[in-house]
PDB file of C-alpha atoms in Angstrom:
ATOM      1  CA  MET A  14     127.373  72.561 195.596  1.00 83.00           C
ATOM      2  CA  ARG A  15     124.200  70.699 194.358  1.00 92.00           C
ATOM      3  CA  ILE A  16     123.772  67.701 193.438  1.00 93.00           C
ATOM      4  CA  ALA A  17     120.421  65.736 191.969  1.00 95.00           C
ATOM      5  CA  ASP A  18     119.395  62.197 190.762  1.00 96.00           C
ATOM      6  CA  ALA A  19     116.758  59.410 191.412  1.00 97.00           C
ATOM      7  CA  GLN A  20     117.311  55.705 192.326  1.00 97.00           C
ATOM      8  CA  TRP A  21     114.984  52.607 192.063  1.00 97.00           C
ATOM      9  CA  ILE A  22     114.849  50.663 195.325  1.00 96.00           C
ATOM     10  CA  PRO A  23     113.594  47.091 195.191  1.00 95.00           C
ATOM     11  CA  ALA A  24     110.777  47.586 198.217  1.00 95.00           C
ATOM     12  CA  THR A  25     107.478  49.439 198.172  1.00 94.00           C
ATOM     13  CA  GLN A  26     107.252  52.129 198.793  1.00 95.00           C
ATOM     14  CA  HIS A  27     105.875  52.330 202.614  1.00 95.00           C
ATOM     15  CA  GLN A  28     108.939  49.768 203.094  1.00 96.00           C
ATOM     16  CA  THR A  29     111.397  52.683 201.529  1.00 96.00           C
ATOM     17  CA  TRP A  30     110.060  55.449 203.695  1.00 96.00           C
ATOM     18  CA  ASP A  31     110.478  52.878 206.769  1.00 96.00           C
ATOM     19  CA  ALA A  32     113.586  52.470 206.300  1.00 97.00           C
ATOM     20  CA  LEU A  33     115.054  55.653 205.202  1.00 96.00           C
ATOM     21  CA  THR A  34     113.641  56.618 208.486  1.00 96.00           C
ATOM     22  CA  ASP A  35     114.955  54.216 210.960  1.00 97.00           C
ATOM     23  CA  PRO A  36     118.128  55.095 212.762  1.00 97.00           C
ATOM     24  CA  GLU A  37     119.646  51.123 212.632  1.00 97.00           C
ATOM     25  CA  VAL A  38     119.499  51.159 208.531  1.00 97.00           C
ATOM     26  CA  LEU A  39     120.940  54.659 207.839  1.00 96.00           C
ATOM     27  CA  LYS A  40     124.068  53.603 210.424  1.00 96.00           C
ATOM     28  CA  LYS A  41     123.988  50.791 208.243  1.00 97.00           C
ATOM     29  CA  CYS A  42     123.825  52.110 205.396  1.00 97.00           C
ATOM     30  CA  ILE A  43     126.026  56.348 205.557  1.00 95.00           C
ATOM     31  CA  PRO A  44     128.898  55.208 204.592  1.00 93.00           C
ATOM     32  CA  GLY A  45     131.636  55.785 207.708  1.00 92.00           C
ATOM     33  CA  CYS A  46     129.013  56.026 209.900  1.00 94.00           C
ATOM     34  CA  VAL A  47     129.611  55.930 213.804  1.00 94.00           C
ATOM     35  CA  GLU A  48     125.526  56.271 215.578  1.00 96.00           C
ATOM     36  CA  VAL A  49     122.598  57.599 214.466  1.00 96.00           C
ATOM     37  CA  VAL A  50     120.418  58.519 217.529  1.00 97.00           C
ATOM     38  CA  LEU A  51     116.720  59.582 217.041  1.00 97.00           C
ATOM     39  CA  ARG A  52     116.309  62.596 218.924  1.00 96.00           C
ATOM     40  CA  SER A  53     112.751  63.231 217.957  1.00 95.00           C
ATOM     41  CA  PRO A  54     110.417  62.230 215.273  1.00 93.00           C
ATOM     42  CA  THR A  55     112.267  64.490 213.265  1.00 95.00           C
ATOM     43  CA  GLU A  56     115.394  65.399 214.295  1.00 97.00           C
ATOM     44  CA  TYR A  57     118.451  62.958 214.340  1.00 97.00           C
ATOM     45  CA  ALA A  58     121.961  63.285 216.227  1.00 97.00           C
ATOM     46  CA  VAL A  59     124.070  61.928 214.007  1.00 96.00           C
ATOM     47  CA  THR A  60     127.988  60.828 214.114  1.00 94.00           C
ATOM     48  CA  LEU A  61     130.246  59.924 211.273  1.00 90.00           C
ATOM     49  CA  ARG A  62     133.742  59.506 210.519  1.00 87.00           C
ATOM     50  CA  ALA A  63     135.119  60.331 206.705  1.00 78.00           C
ATOM     51  CA  LYS A  64     137.985  61.187 204.631  1.00 74.00           C
ATOM     52  CA  VAL A  65     136.828  63.910 202.338  1.00 65.00           C
ATOM     53  CA  ALA A  66     139.289  65.487 200.430  1.00 60.00           C
ATOM     54  CA  GLY A  67     142.307  63.969 201.661  1.00 69.00           C
ATOM     55  CA  ILE A  68     140.674  65.442 205.753  1.00 68.00           C
ATOM     56  CA  ASP A  69     140.243  62.784 207.288  1.00 75.00           C
ATOM     57  CA  THR A  70     138.107  63.696 210.388  1.00 78.00           C
ATOM     58  CA  ASP A  71     134.867  62.996 213.116  1.00 85.00           C
ATOM     59  CA  TYR A  72     131.884  64.802 212.092  1.00 87.00           C
ATOM     60  CA  GLU A  73     129.114  65.660 214.385  1.00 93.00           C
ATOM     61  CA  GLY A  74     125.933  66.616 213.225  1.00 93.00           C
ATOM     62  CA  GLU A  75     122.474  66.977 213.204  1.00 96.00           C
ATOM     63  CA  ILE A  76     119.430  66.067 210.475  1.00 96.00           C
ATOM     64  CA  LEU A  77     115.776  67.821 210.661  1.00 96.00           C
ATOM     65  CA  MET A  78     113.378  66.650 208.760  1.00 96.00           C
ATOM     66  CA  SER A  79     110.365  69.372 207.694  1.00 95.00           C
ATOM     67  CA  ASP A  80     107.829  69.225 205.248  1.00 95.00           C
ATOM     68  CA  THR A  81     107.038  65.583 206.264  1.00 96.00           C
ATOM     69  CA  ASN A  82     104.505  64.078 203.829  1.00 96.00           C
ATOM     70  CA  ALA A  83     104.876  59.750 204.962  1.00 94.00           C
ATOM     71  CA  PRO A  84     105.212  58.093 202.740  1.00 95.00           C
ATOM     72  CA  ASN A  85     106.164  61.010 199.842  1.00 96.00           C
ATOM     73  CA  SER A  86     108.369  63.652 200.168  1.00 97.00           C
ATOM     74  CA  CYS A  87     110.244  65.002 202.727  1.00 97.00           C
ATOM     75  CA  THR A  88     112.831  67.844 203.007  1.00 97.00           C
ATOM     76  CA  LEU A  89     116.030  67.468 205.063  1.00 96.00           C
ATOM     77  CA  VAL A  90     118.625  70.192 206.736  1.00 96.00           C
ATOM     78  CA  PHE A  91     121.847  69.280 207.846  1.00 94.00           C
ATOM     79  CA  GLU A  92     124.865  70.392 209.533  1.00 93.00           C
ATOM     80  CA  GLY A  93     127.980  68.806 210.483  1.00 89.00           C
ATOM     81  CA  LYS A  94     131.310  69.381 212.258  1.00 89.00           C
ATOM     82  CA  GLY A  95     134.655  68.424 212.092  1.00 83.00           C
ATOM     83  CA  ARG A  96     137.080  68.101 214.471  1.00 75.00           C
ATOM     84  CA  ALA A  97     139.787  69.377 212.278  1.00 70.00           C
ATOM     85  CA  ALA A  98     137.551  72.610 212.426  1.00 62.00           C
ATOM     86  CA  CYS A  99     135.473  71.363 209.429  1.00 80.00           C
ATOM     87  CA  LEU A 100     131.840  72.331 208.784  1.00 85.00           C
ATOM     88  CA  ALA A 101     129.128  71.419 206.633  1.00 86.00           C
ATOM     89  CA  ILE A 102     125.806  72.061 205.991  1.00 92.00           C
ATOM     90  CA  GLY A 103     122.584  71.846 203.282  1.00 93.00           C
ATOM     91  CA  THR A 104     119.826  70.701 202.901  1.00 96.00           C
ATOM     92  CA  ALA A 105     117.678  67.881 200.659  1.00 96.00           C
ATOM     93  CA  GLN A 106     114.337  67.094 199.266  1.00 97.00           C
ATOM     94  CA  VAL A 107     113.824  63.835 198.885  1.00 97.00           C
ATOM     95  CA  ASN A 108     110.347  62.494 197.049  1.00 98.00           C
ATOM     96  CA  LEU A 109     109.639  59.106 196.763  1.00 97.00           C
ATOM     97  CA  SER A 110     106.892  57.786 194.378  1.00 97.00           C
ATOM     98  CA  THR A 111     105.955  54.092 193.212  1.00 94.00           C
ATOM     99  CA  LYS A 112     107.719  52.963 190.159  1.00 94.00           C
ATOM    100  CA  ASP A 113     107.806  49.711 188.311  1.00 92.00           C
ATOM    101  CA  GLN A 114     107.134  47.231 191.060  1.00 90.00           C
ATOM    102  CA  GLY A 115     109.926  49.507 193.612  1.00 93.00           C
ATOM    103  CA  THR A 116     110.434  52.923 194.582  1.00 96.00           C
ATOM    104  CA  ARG A 117     111.613  55.967 193.019  1.00 97.00           C
ATOM    105  CA  VAL A 118     113.970  57.864 195.300  1.00 97.00           C
ATOM    106  CA  ALA A 119     114.648  61.064 193.836  1.00 97.00           C
ATOM    107  CA  TYR A 120     116.759  63.281 196.049  1.00 96.00           C
ATOM    108  CA  THR A 121     118.017  67.367 195.752  1.00 96.00           C
ATOM    109  CA  VAL A 122     121.270  67.501 197.505  1.00 95.00           C
ATOM    110  CA  ALA A 123     122.512  71.662 197.908  1.00 93.00           C
ATOM    111  CA  GLY A 124     125.699  71.621 200.547  1.00 90.00           C
ATOM    112  CA  MET A 125     128.330  74.173 201.826  1.00 89.00           C
ATOM    113  CA  ALA A 126     131.856  73.633 203.357  1.00 86.00           C
ATOM    114  CA  GLY A 127     133.787  75.861 205.291  1.00 85.00           C
ATOM    115  CA  GLY A 128     136.952  75.762 206.918  1.00 82.00           C
ATOM    116  CA  LYS A 129     139.261  73.579 206.003  1.00 78.00           C
ATOM    117  CA  LEU A 130     136.999  72.243 204.210  1.00 73.00           C
ATOM    118  CA  ALA A 131     135.801  74.940 201.881  1.00 76.00           C
ATOM    119  CA  GLU A 132     139.534  75.224 200.825  1.00 80.00           C
ATOM    120  CA  CYS A 133     139.553  72.408 198.861  1.00 78.00           C
ATOM    121  CA  GLY A 134     137.295  73.839 196.212  1.00 79.00           C
ATOM    122  CA  GLU A 135     133.775  72.841 195.096  1.00 82.00           C
ATOM    123  CA  GLY A 136     134.879  70.866 192.459  1.00 84.00           C
ATOM    124  CA  LEU A 137     136.755  68.304 194.499  1.00 82.00           C
ATOM    125  CA  LEU A 138     133.651  68.834 197.454  1.00 80.00           C
ATOM    126  CA  LEU A 139     130.771  67.622 194.858  1.00 85.00           C
ATOM    127  CA  LYS A 140     133.022  64.787 193.923  1.00 88.00           C
ATOM    128  CA  ALA A 141     133.579  63.826 197.361  1.00 83.00           C
ATOM    129  CA  GLY A 142     129.735  63.924 197.936  1.00 85.00           C
ATOM    130  CA  ASP A 143     128.252  62.472 195.395  1.00 90.00           C
ATOM    131  CA  LYS A 144     130.901  59.589 196.220  1.00 90.00           C
ATOM    132  CA  ILE A 145     129.096  59.088 199.461  1.00 90.00           C
ATOM    133  CA  ILE A 146     125.367  59.302 198.104  1.00 93.00           C
ATOM    134  CA  GLN A 147     126.452  56.825 196.222  1.00 96.00           C
ATOM    135  CA  LYS A 148     128.189  54.465 198.677  1.00 96.00           C
ATOM    136  CA  PHE A 149     124.622  55.043 200.903  1.00 96.00           C
ATOM    137  CA  PHE A 150     122.361  54.210 197.838  1.00 96.00           C
ATOM    138  CA  THR A 151     124.462  51.160 197.029  1.00 97.00           C
ATOM    139  CA  ALA A 152     124.446  49.676 200.542  1.00 97.00           C
ATOM    140  CA  PHE A 153     120.421  50.797 201.135  1.00 97.00           C
ATOM    141  CA  ILE A 154     119.417  49.419 197.624  1.00 97.00           C
ATOM    142  CA  ASP A 155     121.804  46.195 198.761  1.00 97.00           C
ATOM    143  CA  HIS A 156     119.774  46.164 202.553  1.00 97.00           C
ATOM    144  CA  MET A 157     115.713  46.570 200.722  1.00 97.00           C
ATOM    145  CA  ALA A 158     116.502  43.896 198.621  1.00 96.00           C
ATOM    146  CA  ALA A 159     117.180  41.591 201.684  1.00 95.00           C
ATOM    147  CA  GLN A 160     113.806  42.390 203.351  1.00 93.00           C
ATOM    148  CA  PRO A 161     111.078  40.508 202.294  1.00 90.00           C
ATOM    149  CA  ARG A 162     108.211  42.443 200.493  1.00 84.00           C
ATOM    150  CA  LEU A 163     105.156  43.492 202.335  1.00 81.00           C
ATOM    151  CA  ALA A 164     102.076  44.977 201.400  1.00 77.00           C
ATOM    152  CA  PRO A 165     101.236  48.732 202.353  1.00 75.00           C
ATOM    153  CA  PRO A 166      99.502  48.951 205.477  1.00 75.00           C
ATOM    154  CA  PRO A 167      95.630  49.353 204.813  1.00 78.00           C
ATOM    155  CA  PRO A 168      94.587  52.891 205.302  1.00 76.00           C
ATOM    156  CA  PRO A 169      92.942  54.441 208.237  1.00 75.00           C
ATOM    157  CA  PRO A 170      89.153  53.111 208.509  1.00 81.00           C
ATOM    158  CA  GLU A 171      86.591  55.871 207.971  1.00 80.00           C
ATOM    159  CA  PRO A 172      85.136  57.203 210.948  1.00 75.00           C
ATOM    160  CA  GLU A 173      81.541  56.620 211.873  1.00 72.00           C
ATOM    161  CA  PRO A 174      79.462  59.099 210.288  1.00 65.00           C
ATOM    162  CA  ARG A 175      77.150  60.597 213.180  1.00 61.00           C
ATOM    163  CA  GLY A 176      74.001  62.398 213.416  1.00 56.00           C
ATOM    164  CA  LEU A 177      70.617  62.067 212.346  1.00 52.00           C
ATOM    165  CA  SER A 178      70.858  60.557 208.977  1.00 53.00           C
ATOM    166  CA  ASN A 179      72.371  57.269 210.006  1.00 56.00           C
ATOM    167  CA  SER A 180      69.345  56.054 211.819  1.00 61.00           C
ATOM    168  CA  ARG A 181      65.412  56.082 210.679  1.00 64.00           C
ATOM    169  CA  TRP A 182      65.074  55.685 214.468  1.00 63.00           C
ATOM    170  CA  SER A 183      66.097  59.169 215.309  1.00 65.00           C
ATOM    171  CA  TRP A 184      64.726  60.791 211.973  1.00 66.00           C
ATOM    172  CA  ALA A 185      61.199  59.042 213.937  1.00 68.00           C
ATOM    173  CA  LEU A 186      61.954  60.506 217.019  1.00 68.00           C
ATOM    174  CA  VAL A 187      62.759  63.903 215.935  1.00 72.00           C
ATOM    175  CA  VAL A 188      59.155  63.548 213.811  1.00 73.00           C
ATOM    176  CA  LEU A 189      57.258  62.216 217.018  1.00 73.00           C
ATOM    177  CA  VAL A 190      58.512  65.973 219.181  1.00 73.00           C
ATOM    178  CA  ILE A 191      58.114  67.866 216.308  1.00 77.00           C
ATOM    179  CA  ALA A 192      53.968  66.336 216.187  1.00 74.00           C
ATOM    180  CA  VAL A 193      53.917  66.876 219.964  1.00 72.00           C
ATOM    181  CA  PHE A 194      54.959  70.494 219.971  1.00 70.00           C
ATOM    182  CA  TRP A 195      52.698  71.110 217.063  1.00 68.00           C
ATOM    183  CA  SER A 196      49.703  68.867 218.795  1.00 72.00           C
ATOM    184  CA  TYR A 197      50.301  71.167 221.565  1.00 66.00           C
ATOM    185  CA  HIS A 198      49.931  74.302 220.381  1.00 64.00           C
ATOM    186  CA  ALA A 199      46.811  73.215 218.096  1.00 68.00           C
ATOM    187  CA  PHE A 200      44.444  71.577 220.648  1.00 67.00           C
ATOM    188  CA  TYR A 201      45.549  72.976 224.149  1.00 63.00           C
ATOM    189  CA  LYS A 202      46.488  76.715 223.421  1.00 56.00           C
TER     190      LYS A 202
END
């Protein structure tokens, strides 16, 4: 199963990135989500209740972020296991870019199912997966539209250059030391 699409989010790129990585926002926007727990800066535990292809069950899973280039892109690896002997695994490539005073979120999701879910067929799973993604983005866009727009954070300050080039006095001291050594060797040897 493969789904590729893009959505326009009415918020700045950094706000969109922050919201997409916030467990509370994810819990609010993921359809059927019961809980999202941030285990580490790149790992989430997710519990959701979903009805996919007539199979209504709870899923426990993990989402791992890799290749993170905040606030521009990341790769997600996910795995979910259902109590009714269902399994869903996959990856998602997510890219954010500024567009029309908002953010374009482009994504490509590739997934596979096992157990009773796999018996439903790829066409039905593709339709169900697309429906879940569309519900997520509808809720996410509504959430972001209600947030005040914030300017991007300023870039970190450049570190002050260090070394002799910063001060005329540093160079004067070097010249003085060289002159002393030269004078010593020239006049006292």
